[in-house]
């Protein structure tokens, strides 16, 4: 197959993928295979519904995906027609989803049937936004929102189509970060992926496991390139050690990975080494991993863990380990997330002065990611770069709680708690958790008029405002919050007061 002289657009790549033989398997979900014909049929149906909804060809579409084949088909339909996609997380209350739709002001919205309820439907109708609902094998219009009306019908997208990917919520509720369609096509896929030999090699590989939420950068970056290249996939609605174990036994992949927050659970599962014998390397990213856990896994199974580091704001990973690096440096650099990749540049600066720091000096990390541009991006990560160029991370400058792959600012939860009529003061701290690293814990002072307000009441209040990742796991109630000598909230004392509660878990 002769490759084109110019770079293919992402839309053209998607169209080529959807034109594959209809019976060819594409996605395994809940032990059932969905073919390329299934994906094409549902993508064509969604394209037709959008075309008949009265919106322009370039109008932005809000998308609330779940990890299901129907959402993959919907994403492919949007990308094949060059639309701007505005991602919204599905794992939050329907009231919060409805508010996000209203805030983003799209021309249309696509939502899974499991999420559609009166709050979302009424928002679509009130705002004049066309609605499409996904079921397992079909798509339908939302009753009363079959066509866009008013301002929604006239909305235009940007000149160059974008996927507005959700951030992990470091500076508040997750926000949309724009990723160009063409950046994905050129940086993550490339024309060479359509060479006959490359397509044949991808088709012969074991299925790739997809478990990151489709609405975030890891989900988008693992799903789109894998399927476009022609590799089969196994899709999990939610990650679990038992499902991962079953996938490994069923397909015997040479490379796999798990979320860092599940590494302890994997060790606790005591899976026989023979069950993982096919795996030559484990990729781990999206959140910190304890060096002790890494060492324990490698000692037990003899499989190297290849850490990586990236962020939505970088357009993906900027630092990683390779098998060759691990073979040479593995144990001597335990705890490092590797060396810069793909032309990225890293430096450490003094948090206050911005002065460039030398090897092994701890400070704030700054990054140049060629995918995004030539400017230095200042992060909230504290770290150091050793004399050999390896990056070590040592926490956050903004006090963010690292809950699995999500970064949560305590202030975001505190502000939401203070919106409750019966809360007079609140402080949120991080508490260690063996499964996800850290979880939020809330210390609350109630007003005298609070009556029977309790943790369940406040949790319900927060679920209407914040994503599920922000909901505190532990609660303490005070007459007044502890303060230090400077009359500032004494967070170390609050954190220590949760130790008895967490010790009982």
Short mmCIF file of C-alpha atoms in Angstrom, two decimals:
data_model
loop_
_atom_site.label_atom_id
_atom_site.label_comp_id
_atom_site.label_asym_id
_atom_site.label_seq_id
_atom_site.Cartn_x
_atom_site.Cartn_y
_atom_site.Cartn_z
CA UNK A 1 0.00 0.00 0.00
CA UNK A 2 1.48 3.34 -1.08
CA UNK A 3 1.28 5.93 1.66
CA UNK A 4 -0.12 9.40 0.83
CA UNK A 5 2.29 12.29 0.27
CA UNK A 6 0.52 14.46 2.84
CA UNK A 7 -0.49 13.67 6.39
CA UNK A 8 -3.89 12.07 6.75
CA UNK A 9 -6.42 13.92 8.84
CA UNK A 10 -7.81 12.21 11.92
CA UNK A 11 -11.21 12.16 10.20
CA UNK A 12 -9.75 10.27 7.22
CA UNK A 13 -7.99 7.82 9.55
CA UNK A 14 -11.26 7.10 11.37
CA UNK A 15 -13.10 6.60 8.07
CA UNK A 16 -10.45 4.13 6.91
CA UNK A 17 -10.73 2.22 10.18
CA UNK A 18 -14.52 2.09 9.99
CA UNK A 19 -14.33 0.72 6.43
CA UNK A 20 -12.66 -2.50 7.59
CA UNK A 21 -14.31 -5.84 6.92
CA UNK A 22 -17.61 -5.83 8.80
CA UNK A 23 -17.08 -9.19 10.50
CA UNK A 24 -13.62 -8.34 11.81
CA UNK A 25 -13.60 -8.19 15.66
CA UNK A 26 -12.83 -4.79 17.18
CA UNK A 27 -13.87 -4.57 20.85
CA UNK A 28 -14.38 -7.27 23.44
CA UNK A 29 -16.80 -6.09 26.14
CA UNK A 30 -18.22 -8.29 28.89
CA UNK A 31 -16.94 -11.37 27.01
CA UNK A 32 -18.82 -10.41 23.82
CA UNK A 33 -17.04 -9.28 20.67
CA UNK A 34 -18.26 -6.19 18.81
CA UNK A 35 -17.17 -6.10 15.18
CA UNK A 36 -16.08 -3.23 12.97
CA UNK A 37 -19.43 -3.62 11.24
CA UNK A 38 -21.19 -3.05 14.58
CA UNK A 39 -19.13 0.09 15.23
CA UNK A 40 -19.71 1.40 11.68
CA UNK A 41 -23.48 0.81 11.86
CA UNK A 42 -23.84 2.68 15.15
CA UNK A 43 -21.44 5.46 14.10
CA UNK A 44 -23.44 5.97 10.87
CA UNK A 45 -26.65 6.10 12.90
CA UNK A 46 -25.24 8.78 15.21
CA UNK A 47 -23.91 10.77 12.25
CA UNK A 48 -27.38 10.69 10.69
CA UNK A 49 -29.07 11.84 13.90
CA UNK A 50 -26.64 14.77 14.20
CA UNK A 51 -27.18 15.68 10.56
CA UNK A 52 -30.95 15.73 11.09
CA UNK A 53 -30.74 17.67 14.35
CA UNK A 54 -30.49 21.07 12.68
CA UNK A 55 -26.92 21.87 13.80
CA UNK A 56 -24.05 22.99 11.58
CA UNK A 57 -21.39 20.55 10.40
CA UNK A 58 -18.79 22.20 12.62
CA UNK A 59 -21.00 22.76 15.66
CA UNK A 60 -19.56 21.56 19.02
CA UNK A 61 -21.07 18.48 20.66
CA UNK A 62 -20.96 17.72 24.38
CA UNK A 63 -20.19 14.05 25.01
CA UNK A 64 -20.74 12.13 28.25
CA UNK A 65 -19.02 8.82 27.42
CA UNK A 66 -18.99 5.61 29.41
CA UNK A 67 -16.52 2.79 28.81
CA UNK A 68 -18.83 0.95 26.44
CA UNK A 69 -18.61 0.08 22.70
CA UNK A 70 -21.52 2.45 21.98
CA UNK A 71 -19.47 5.39 23.31
CA UNK A 72 -16.48 4.36 21.19
CA UNK A 73 -18.78 4.31 18.14
CA UNK A 74 -20.11 7.77 19.08
CA UNK A 75 -16.59 9.16 19.48
CA UNK A 76 -15.61 7.76 16.08
CA UNK A 77 -18.73 9.31 14.53
CA UNK A 78 -17.80 12.72 15.93
CA UNK A 79 -14.15 12.48 14.84
CA UNK A 80 -14.95 11.12 11.36
CA UNK A 81 -17.06 14.20 10.69
CA UNK A 82 -14.48 16.61 12.12
CA UNK A 83 -16.57 17.86 15.01
CA UNK A 84 -15.31 19.54 18.18
CA UNK A 85 -15.99 17.25 21.14
CA UNK A 86 -16.60 18.65 24.64
CA UNK A 87 -15.97 15.83 27.15
CA UNK A 88 -17.99 15.57 30.38
CA UNK A 89 -17.33 12.89 33.00
CA UNK A 90 -20.17 10.36 33.42
CA UNK A 91 -19.23 9.42 37.00
CA UNK A 92 -20.96 12.33 38.73
CA UNK A 93 -24.53 13.17 39.60
CA UNK A 94 -26.94 13.87 36.76
CA UNK A 95 -27.52 17.33 38.26
CA UNK A 96 -23.78 18.05 37.90
CA UNK A 97 -23.78 16.69 34.32
CA UNK A 98 -26.75 18.89 33.45
CA UNK A 99 -24.96 21.97 34.83
CA UNK A 100 -21.87 21.15 32.76
CA UNK A 101 -23.95 20.84 29.60
CA UNK A 102 -25.53 24.22 30.27
CA UNK A 103 -22.15 25.78 31.03
CA UNK A 104 -20.45 24.47 27.89
CA UNK A 105 -23.29 25.59 25.61
CA UNK A 106 -22.91 22.97 22.86
CA UNK A 107 -25.21 22.60 19.87
CA UNK A 108 -25.91 18.94 20.72
CA UNK A 109 -25.15 16.44 23.49
CA UNK A 110 -24.63 12.68 23.43
CA UNK A 111 -25.34 10.75 26.65
CA UNK A 112 -25.57 7.09 27.62
CA UNK A 113 -28.98 5.77 28.61
CA UNK A 114 -27.58 4.94 32.07
CA UNK A 115 -27.04 8.67 32.71
CA UNK A 116 -30.07 10.20 31.02
CA UNK A 117 -32.72 11.40 33.45
CA UNK A 118 -35.07 14.31 33.94
CA UNK A 119 -32.30 16.75 35.00
CA UNK A 120 -30.36 16.27 31.76
CA UNK A 121 -33.44 16.04 29.54
CA UNK A 122 -34.93 19.26 30.96
CA UNK A 123 -31.61 21.07 30.50
CA UNK A 124 -31.40 20.02 26.85
CA UNK A 125 -34.97 21.17 26.19
CA UNK A 126 -34.58 24.45 28.09
CA UNK A 127 -31.29 25.34 26.37
CA UNK A 128 -32.45 24.25 22.90
CA UNK A 129 -29.66 21.63 22.69
CA UNK A 130 -30.27 18.58 20.52
CA UNK A 131 -29.95 15.32 22.47
CA UNK A 132 -28.88 11.82 21.47
CA UNK A 133 -29.04 8.86 23.87
CA UNK A 134 -26.92 5.72 23.46
CA UNK A 135 -28.06 2.19 24.24
CA UNK A 136 -25.93 -0.92 23.86
CA UNK A 137 -26.66 -1.37 20.16
CA UNK A 138 -28.43 1.76 18.96
CA UNK A 139 -28.85 5.52 19.30
CA UNK A 140 -32.01 7.59 19.56
CA UNK A 141 -32.99 11.22 19.92
CA UNK A 142 -34.02 12.50 23.34
CA UNK A 143 -37.74 13.12 23.46
CA UNK A 144 -38.41 16.85 23.25
CA UNK A 145 -34.81 17.57 22.15
CA UNK A 146 -34.84 16.02 18.69
CA UNK A 147 -33.61 19.22 17.06
CA UNK A 148 -31.52 22.16 18.22
CA UNK A 149 -33.37 25.46 18.54
CA UNK A 150 -32.52 29.11 19.09
CA UNK A 151 -28.89 29.98 19.81
CA UNK A 152 -27.87 26.32 20.04
CA UNK A 153 -28.88 25.73 16.41
CA UNK A 154 -26.63 28.59 15.28
CA UNK A 155 -23.51 27.66 17.26
CA UNK A 156 -20.19 27.25 15.45
CA UNK A 157 -17.10 25.35 16.50
CA UNK A 158 -13.48 26.51 16.20
CA UNK A 159 -11.85 26.68 12.77
CA UNK A 160 -9.69 23.66 13.65
CA UNK A 161 -11.61 20.83 15.36
CA UNK A 162 -10.68 19.95 18.92
CA UNK A 163 -11.22 17.30 21.53
CA UNK A 164 -11.70 19.25 24.72
CA UNK A 165 -10.33 16.62 27.09
CA UNK A 166 -11.06 16.70 30.78
CA UNK A 167 -8.24 17.52 33.19
CA UNK A 168 -7.90 15.56 36.43
CA UNK A 169 -9.29 18.43 38.51
CA UNK A 170 -6.10 19.84 40.07
CA UNK A 171 -7.37 23.42 40.25
CA UNK A 172 -11.03 22.68 40.86
CA UNK A 173 -13.68 20.69 39.03
CA UNK A 174 -12.32 19.04 35.84
CA UNK A 175 -11.99 21.50 32.95
CA UNK A 176 -11.81 21.06 29.20
CA UNK A 177 -8.29 21.25 27.76
CA UNK A 178 -8.15 21.56 23.95
CA UNK A 179 -6.31 18.89 21.96
CA UNK A 180 -6.19 19.33 18.18
CA UNK A 181 -7.47 16.43 16.08
CA UNK A 182 -4.41 16.72 13.86
CA UNK A 183 -2.01 16.49 16.80
CA UNK A 184 -3.48 13.09 17.61
CA UNK A 185 -3.22 12.03 13.96
CA UNK A 186 0.39 13.14 13.53
CA UNK A 187 1.93 12.62 16.99
CA UNK A 188 0.15 9.46 18.15
CA UNK A 189 -0.67 7.59 14.95
CA UNK A 190 1.05 8.75 11.75
CA UNK A 191 0.53 7.65 8.14
CA UNK A 192 2.83 4.66 8.60
CA UNK A 193 0.12 3.01 10.73
CA UNK A 194 -1.79 2.32 7.50
CA UNK A 195 1.01 0.45 5.78
CA UNK A 196 -0.14 -3.10 5.03
CA UNK A 197 2.61 -4.63 7.15
CA UNK A 198 1.79 -2.35 10.10
CA UNK A 199 -1.92 -3.15 9.86
CA UNK A 200 -1.24 -6.89 9.65
CA UNK A 201 1.11 -6.76 12.64
CA UNK A 202 -1.44 -4.85 14.74
CA UNK A 203 -4.23 -7.26 13.81
CA UNK A 204 -2.12 -10.23 14.93
CA UNK A 205 -1.40 -8.80 18.39
CA UNK A 206 -3.35 -9.84 21.52
CA UNK A 207 -6.14 -7.41 22.41
CA UNK A 208 -5.05 -4.23 24.18
CA UNK A 209 -6.75 -3.61 27.53
CA UNK A 210 -8.67 -0.32 27.74
CA UNK A 211 -9.76 0.78 31.20
CA UNK A 212 -9.07 4.51 31.55
CA UNK A 213 -12.23 6.69 31.41
CA UNK A 214 -12.88 7.53 27.77
CA UNK A 215 -13.40 11.20 28.65
CA UNK A 216 -9.85 11.86 29.89
CA UNK A 217 -6.54 12.05 28.07
CA UNK A 218 -5.39 8.54 28.97
CA UNK A 219 -8.66 7.09 27.72
CA UNK A 220 -8.59 9.04 24.46
CA UNK A 221 -4.89 8.37 23.84
CA UNK A 222 -5.18 4.63 24.45
CA UNK A 223 -8.47 4.05 22.61
CA UNK A 224 -8.17 6.04 19.38
CA UNK A 225 -4.62 5.06 18.24
CA UNK A 226 -5.04 1.39 19.22
CA UNK A 227 -8.22 0.89 17.21
CA UNK A 228 -7.07 2.98 14.25
CA UNK A 229 -3.91 0.88 13.97
CA UNK A 230 -6.11 -2.19 13.76
CA UNK A 231 -5.35 -3.88 17.08
CA UNK A 232 -8.26 -5.56 18.84
CA UNK A 233 -9.16 -4.26 22.28
CA UNK A 234 -10.71 -5.48 25.51
CA UNK A 235 -12.79 -2.74 27.13
CA UNK A 236 -13.54 -2.60 30.86
CA UNK A 237 -16.36 -0.46 32.21
CA UNK A 238 -14.37 -0.23 35.46
CA UNK A 239 -10.95 -1.62 36.29
CA UNK A 240 -10.72 -4.51 38.73
CA UNK A 241 -7.92 -6.93 39.57
CA UNK A 242 -10.18 -9.91 38.89
CA UNK A 243 -11.11 -8.65 35.41
CA UNK A 244 -7.47 -7.81 34.64
CA UNK A 245 -6.40 -11.28 35.77
CA UNK A 246 -9.06 -12.89 33.58
CA UNK A 247 -7.95 -10.77 30.60
CA UNK A 248 -4.32 -11.85 31.07
CA UNK A 249 -5.28 -15.53 31.24
CA UNK A 250 -7.57 -15.23 28.22
CA UNK A 251 -5.24 -13.32 25.89
CA UNK A 252 -1.69 -13.76 27.27
CA UNK A 253 -0.40 -10.26 26.39
CA UNK A 254 3.34 -9.54 26.33
CA UNK A 255 2.77 -6.05 27.75
CA UNK A 256 0.12 -4.89 30.20
CA UNK A 257 -0.49 -2.32 32.89
CA UNK A 258 -2.66 -1.39 35.84
CA UNK A 259 -3.50 1.85 37.65
CA UNK A 260 -0.89 2.59 40.36
CA UNK A 261 -3.67 2.70 42.94
CA UNK A 262 -4.36 -1.03 42.41
CA UNK A 263 -0.79 -2.31 42.79
CA UNK A 264 -1.25 -3.20 46.46
CA UNK A 265 -4.50 -5.01 45.63
CA UNK A 266 -2.67 -6.96 42.93
CA UNK A 267 -0.02 -8.06 45.42
CA UNK A 268 -2.69 -8.93 47.98
CA UNK A 269 -4.48 -11.11 45.40
CA UNK A 270 -1.49 -13.51 45.38
CA UNK A 271 -1.92 -14.33 41.70
CA UNK A 272 0.37 -17.25 40.76
CA UNK A 273 3.48 -16.17 38.87
CA UNK A 274 2.64 -18.67 36.11
CA UNK A 275 -0.56 -16.75 35.36
CA UNK A 276 1.49 -13.65 34.48
CA UNK A 277 4.27 -15.48 32.64
CA UNK A 278 3.41 -13.95 29.25
CA UNK A 279 3.97 -10.39 30.50
CA UNK A 280 7.44 -9.00 29.77
CA UNK A 281 6.79 -5.46 31.10
CA UNK A 282 4.14 -3.57 33.05
CA UNK A 283 3.32 0.03 32.18
CA UNK A 284 2.23 2.21 35.08
CA UNK A 285 1.31 5.88 34.96
CA UNK A 286 -1.36 8.50 35.80
CA UNK A 287 -0.40 8.65 39.52
CA UNK A 288 2.61 8.07 41.80
CA UNK A 289 3.64 4.52 42.72
CA UNK A 290 5.43 3.71 45.95
CA UNK A 291 9.00 2.48 45.27
CA UNK A 292 8.41 -0.20 47.91
CA UNK A 293 5.39 -1.51 45.98
CA UNK A 294 7.34 -1.42 42.74
CA UNK A 295 10.19 -3.38 44.28
CA UNK A 296 7.81 -5.88 45.88
CA UNK A 297 6.06 -6.58 42.57
CA UNK A 298 9.30 -6.90 40.60
CA UNK A 299 10.78 -9.20 43.24
CA UNK A 300 7.72 -11.46 43.26
CA UNK A 301 7.06 -11.71 39.52
CA UNK A 302 10.33 -10.75 37.85
CA UNK A 303 8.44 -8.33 35.58
CA UNK A 304 9.87 -4.80 35.20
CA UNK A 305 7.53 -1.90 35.93
CA UNK A 306 7.94 0.91 33.39
CA UNK A 307 6.75 4.13 35.02
CA UNK A 308 5.76 7.20 33.02
CA UNK A 309 4.77 10.79 33.79
CA UNK A 310 2.50 13.12 31.87
CA UNK A 311 -0.48 15.43 32.13
CA UNK A 312 -3.36 16.65 30.03
CA UNK A 313 -1.63 20.05 29.84
CA UNK A 314 1.39 18.38 28.22
CA UNK A 315 -0.74 16.57 25.63
CA UNK A 316 0.30 13.22 27.14
CA UNK A 317 3.44 11.64 28.62
CA UNK A 318 6.72 13.57 28.64
CA UNK A 319 8.86 11.19 30.68
CA UNK A 320 9.06 7.39 30.79
CA UNK A 321 11.08 4.23 31.30
CA UNK A 322 11.87 1.83 28.46
CA UNK A 323 12.80 -1.86 28.89
CA UNK A 324 16.38 -0.99 27.94
CA UNK A 325 16.58 1.78 30.56
CA UNK A 326 15.14 -0.51 33.19
CA UNK A 327 17.66 -3.23 32.40
CA UNK A 328 20.52 -0.75 32.87
CA UNK A 329 19.28 1.51 35.66
CA UNK A 330 16.22 -0.15 37.25
CA UNK A 331 17.21 -0.66 40.88
CA UNK A 332 19.66 2.24 41.06
CA UNK A 333 16.92 4.72 40.08
CA UNK A 334 14.01 3.20 42.00
CA UNK A 335 11.31 5.83 42.42
CA UNK A 336 12.15 7.73 39.24
CA UNK A 337 9.57 8.20 36.47
CA UNK A 338 12.30 7.93 33.83
CA UNK A 339 13.88 10.15 31.21
CA UNK A 340 12.30 12.76 28.87
CA UNK A 341 10.72 11.31 25.71
CA UNK A 342 9.48 12.56 22.34
CA UNK A 343 11.57 15.74 22.41
CA UNK A 344 10.25 16.95 25.77
CA UNK A 345 12.47 19.15 27.94
CA UNK A 346 12.40 19.22 31.76
CA UNK A 347 13.94 21.55 34.32
CA UNK A 348 13.69 22.26 38.05
CA UNK A 349 13.36 25.85 39.28
CA UNK A 350 13.24 27.53 42.67
CA UNK A 351 9.52 27.81 43.61
CA UNK A 352 9.89 31.43 44.71
CA UNK A 353 12.57 33.02 42.53
CA UNK A 354 12.22 30.87 39.42
CA UNK A 355 16.01 30.40 39.39
CA UNK A 356 17.19 27.30 37.54
CA UNK A 357 18.37 24.60 39.96
CA UNK A 358 21.12 22.04 39.45
CA UNK A 359 21.19 18.23 39.63
CA UNK A 360 19.49 16.69 42.67
CA UNK A 361 18.18 20.05 43.90
CA UNK A 362 14.50 19.92 44.79
CA UNK A 363 12.16 22.51 43.34
CA UNK A 364 9.20 23.03 41.04
CA UNK A 365 9.12 21.15 37.73
CA UNK A 366 8.74 22.96 34.41
CA UNK A 367 8.18 21.20 31.08
CA UNK A 368 8.32 21.92 27.36
CA UNK A 369 6.05 19.53 25.47
CA UNK A 370 6.53 19.74 21.68
CA UNK A 371 2.94 18.52 21.21
CA UNK A 372 1.68 21.71 22.86
CA UNK A 373 4.27 24.33 21.91
CA UNK A 374 7.70 25.81 22.59
CA UNK A 375 6.88 27.51 25.91
CA UNK A 376 7.82 26.24 29.37
CA UNK A 377 4.77 24.94 31.27
CA UNK A 378 5.03 25.49 35.02
CA UNK A 379 3.63 22.56 36.97
CA UNK A 380 2.58 22.18 40.61
CA UNK A 381 4.83 19.12 40.95
CA UNK A 382 7.85 19.22 43.25
CA UNK A 383 10.77 17.10 42.14
CA UNK A 384 14.43 16.81 41.26
CA UNK A 385 16.44 15.73 38.24
CA UNK A 386 19.58 13.74 39.00
CA UNK A 387 22.94 14.02 37.22
CA UNK A 388 21.88 11.34 34.72
CA UNK A 389 18.69 13.19 33.77
CA UNK A 390 16.20 10.96 35.64
CA UNK A 391 13.17 12.72 37.10
CA UNK A 392 12.05 12.02 40.68
CA UNK A 393 8.76 13.49 41.95
CA UNK A 394 8.28 14.46 45.61
CA UNK A 395 4.74 15.76 45.93
CA UNK A 396 2.69 18.79 45.01
CA UNK A 397 3.26 22.47 45.64
CA UNK A 398 -0.48 23.15 45.67
CA UNK A 399 -1.34 20.62 48.41
CA UNK A 400 -3.41 18.53 46.02
CA UNK A 401 -4.70 15.18 47.23
CA UNK A 402 -3.60 12.39 44.88
CA UNK A 403 -6.57 10.01 44.76
CA UNK A 404 -5.54 7.35 42.28
CA UNK A 405 -5.10 9.21 38.99
CA UNK A 406 -7.01 12.30 40.16
CA UNK A 407 -5.55 15.44 41.73
CA UNK A 408 -7.97 17.16 44.09
CA UNK A 409 -7.50 20.53 45.74
CA UNK A 410 -8.79 20.56 49.35
CA UNK A 411 -10.05 24.12 48.77
CA UNK A 412 -12.45 22.88 46.08
CA UNK A 413 -14.20 20.57 48.56
CA UNK A 414 -14.10 23.18 51.33
CA UNK A 415 -15.79 25.79 49.15
CA UNK A 416 -18.50 23.31 48.20
CA UNK A 417 -19.11 22.38 51.85
CA UNK A 418 -19.51 26.03 52.80
CA UNK A 419 -22.32 26.34 50.26
CA UNK A 420 -24.44 24.19 52.61
CA UNK A 421 -26.70 26.37 54.73
CA UNK A 422 -25.74 24.61 57.98
CA UNK A 423 -21.93 24.50 57.62
CA UNK A 424 -19.99 27.31 59.28
CA UNK A 425 -16.42 26.07 58.73
CA UNK A 426 -14.65 23.23 56.94
CA UNK A 427 -11.14 21.92 56.38
CA UNK A 428 -10.17 19.03 54.12
CA UNK A 429 -6.94 17.04 54.48
CA UNK A 430 -5.35 14.03 52.81
CA UNK A 431 -5.45 10.65 54.53
CA UNK A 432 -3.32 7.70 53.38
CA UNK A 433 -5.17 4.91 51.62
CA UNK A 434 -3.58 1.58 50.61
CA UNK A 435 -5.73 1.28 47.49
CA UNK A 436 -5.61 4.73 45.86
CA UNK A 437 -2.71 6.42 47.70
CA UNK A 438 -4.65 9.25 49.34
CA UNK A 439 -8.30 10.14 49.98
CA UNK A 440 -9.92 13.35 51.23
CA UNK A 441 -11.14 13.62 54.83
CA UNK A 442 -13.36 16.48 55.97
CA UNK A 443 -13.41 18.31 59.30
CA UNK A 444 -16.64 20.29 59.68
CA UNK A 445 -18.17 22.77 62.08
CA UNK A 446 -21.96 22.93 61.90
CA UNK A 447 -24.13 25.92 62.75
CA UNK A 448 -26.30 25.78 65.86
CA UNK A 449 -29.36 25.48 63.62
CA UNK A 450 -28.02 22.36 61.87
CA UNK A 451 -30.42 19.94 63.55
CA UNK A 452 -29.89 16.40 62.26
CA UNK A 453 -27.33 17.29 59.55
CA UNK A 454 -24.67 14.56 59.40
CA UNK A 455 -22.01 13.08 57.12
CA UNK A 456 -24.60 11.46 54.85
CA UNK A 457 -26.39 14.80 54.45
CA UNK A 458 -23.18 16.60 53.51
CA UNK A 459 -22.09 13.80 51.18
CA UNK A 460 -25.38 14.08 49.30
CA UNK A 461 -24.87 17.86 49.11
CA UNK A 462 -21.38 17.44 47.63
CA UNK A 463 -22.50 14.86 45.07
CA UNK A 464 -24.76 17.49 43.54
CA UNK A 465 -21.79 19.85 43.08
CA UNK A 466 -18.57 17.86 42.63
CA UNK A 467 -17.37 14.74 40.81
CA UNK A 468 -17.43 11.48 42.75
CA UNK A 469 -13.64 11.59 43.12
CA UNK A 470 -13.97 14.65 45.39
CA UNK A 471 -16.31 13.08 47.97
CA UNK A 472 -14.56 12.71 51.38
CA UNK A 473 -14.12 9.18 52.69
CA UNK A 474 -13.85 10.22 56.35
CA UNK A 475 -15.65 12.87 58.42
CA UNK A 476 -15.02 14.53 61.78
CA UNK A 477 -17.25 17.15 63.41
CA UNK A 478 -15.88 19.91 65.69
CA UNK A 479 -17.26 22.74 67.79
CA UNK A 480 -14.36 24.83 66.42
CA UNK A 481 -11.61 23.82 64.03
CA UNK A 482 -8.15 23.36 65.63
CA UNK A 483 -5.85 26.34 65.04
CA UNK A 484 -2.12 26.85 65.47
CA UNK A 485 -0.33 29.74 67.20
CA UNK A 486 -0.76 31.90 64.10
CA UNK A 487 -4.52 31.30 64.29
CA UNK A 488 -4.44 29.39 61.04
CA UNK A 489 -6.23 26.07 60.66
CA UNK A 490 -4.00 23.38 62.14
CA UNK A 491 -4.12 20.82 59.34
CA UNK A 492 -1.49 18.49 60.87
CA UNK A 493 -3.65 18.15 63.99
CA UNK A 494 -6.77 17.56 61.91
CA UNK A 495 -4.90 14.94 59.90
CA UNK A 496 -3.67 13.28 63.10
CA UNK A 497 -7.21 13.20 64.48
CA UNK A 498 -8.23 11.02 61.55
CA UNK A 499 -5.54 8.46 62.34
CA UNK A 500 -7.72 6.55 64.81
CA UNK A 501 -10.54 6.32 62.27
CA UNK A 502 -8.29 5.11 59.47
CA UNK A 503 -6.55 2.61 61.74
CA UNK A 504 -9.87 0.82 62.19
CA UNK A 505 -10.38 0.31 58.48
#
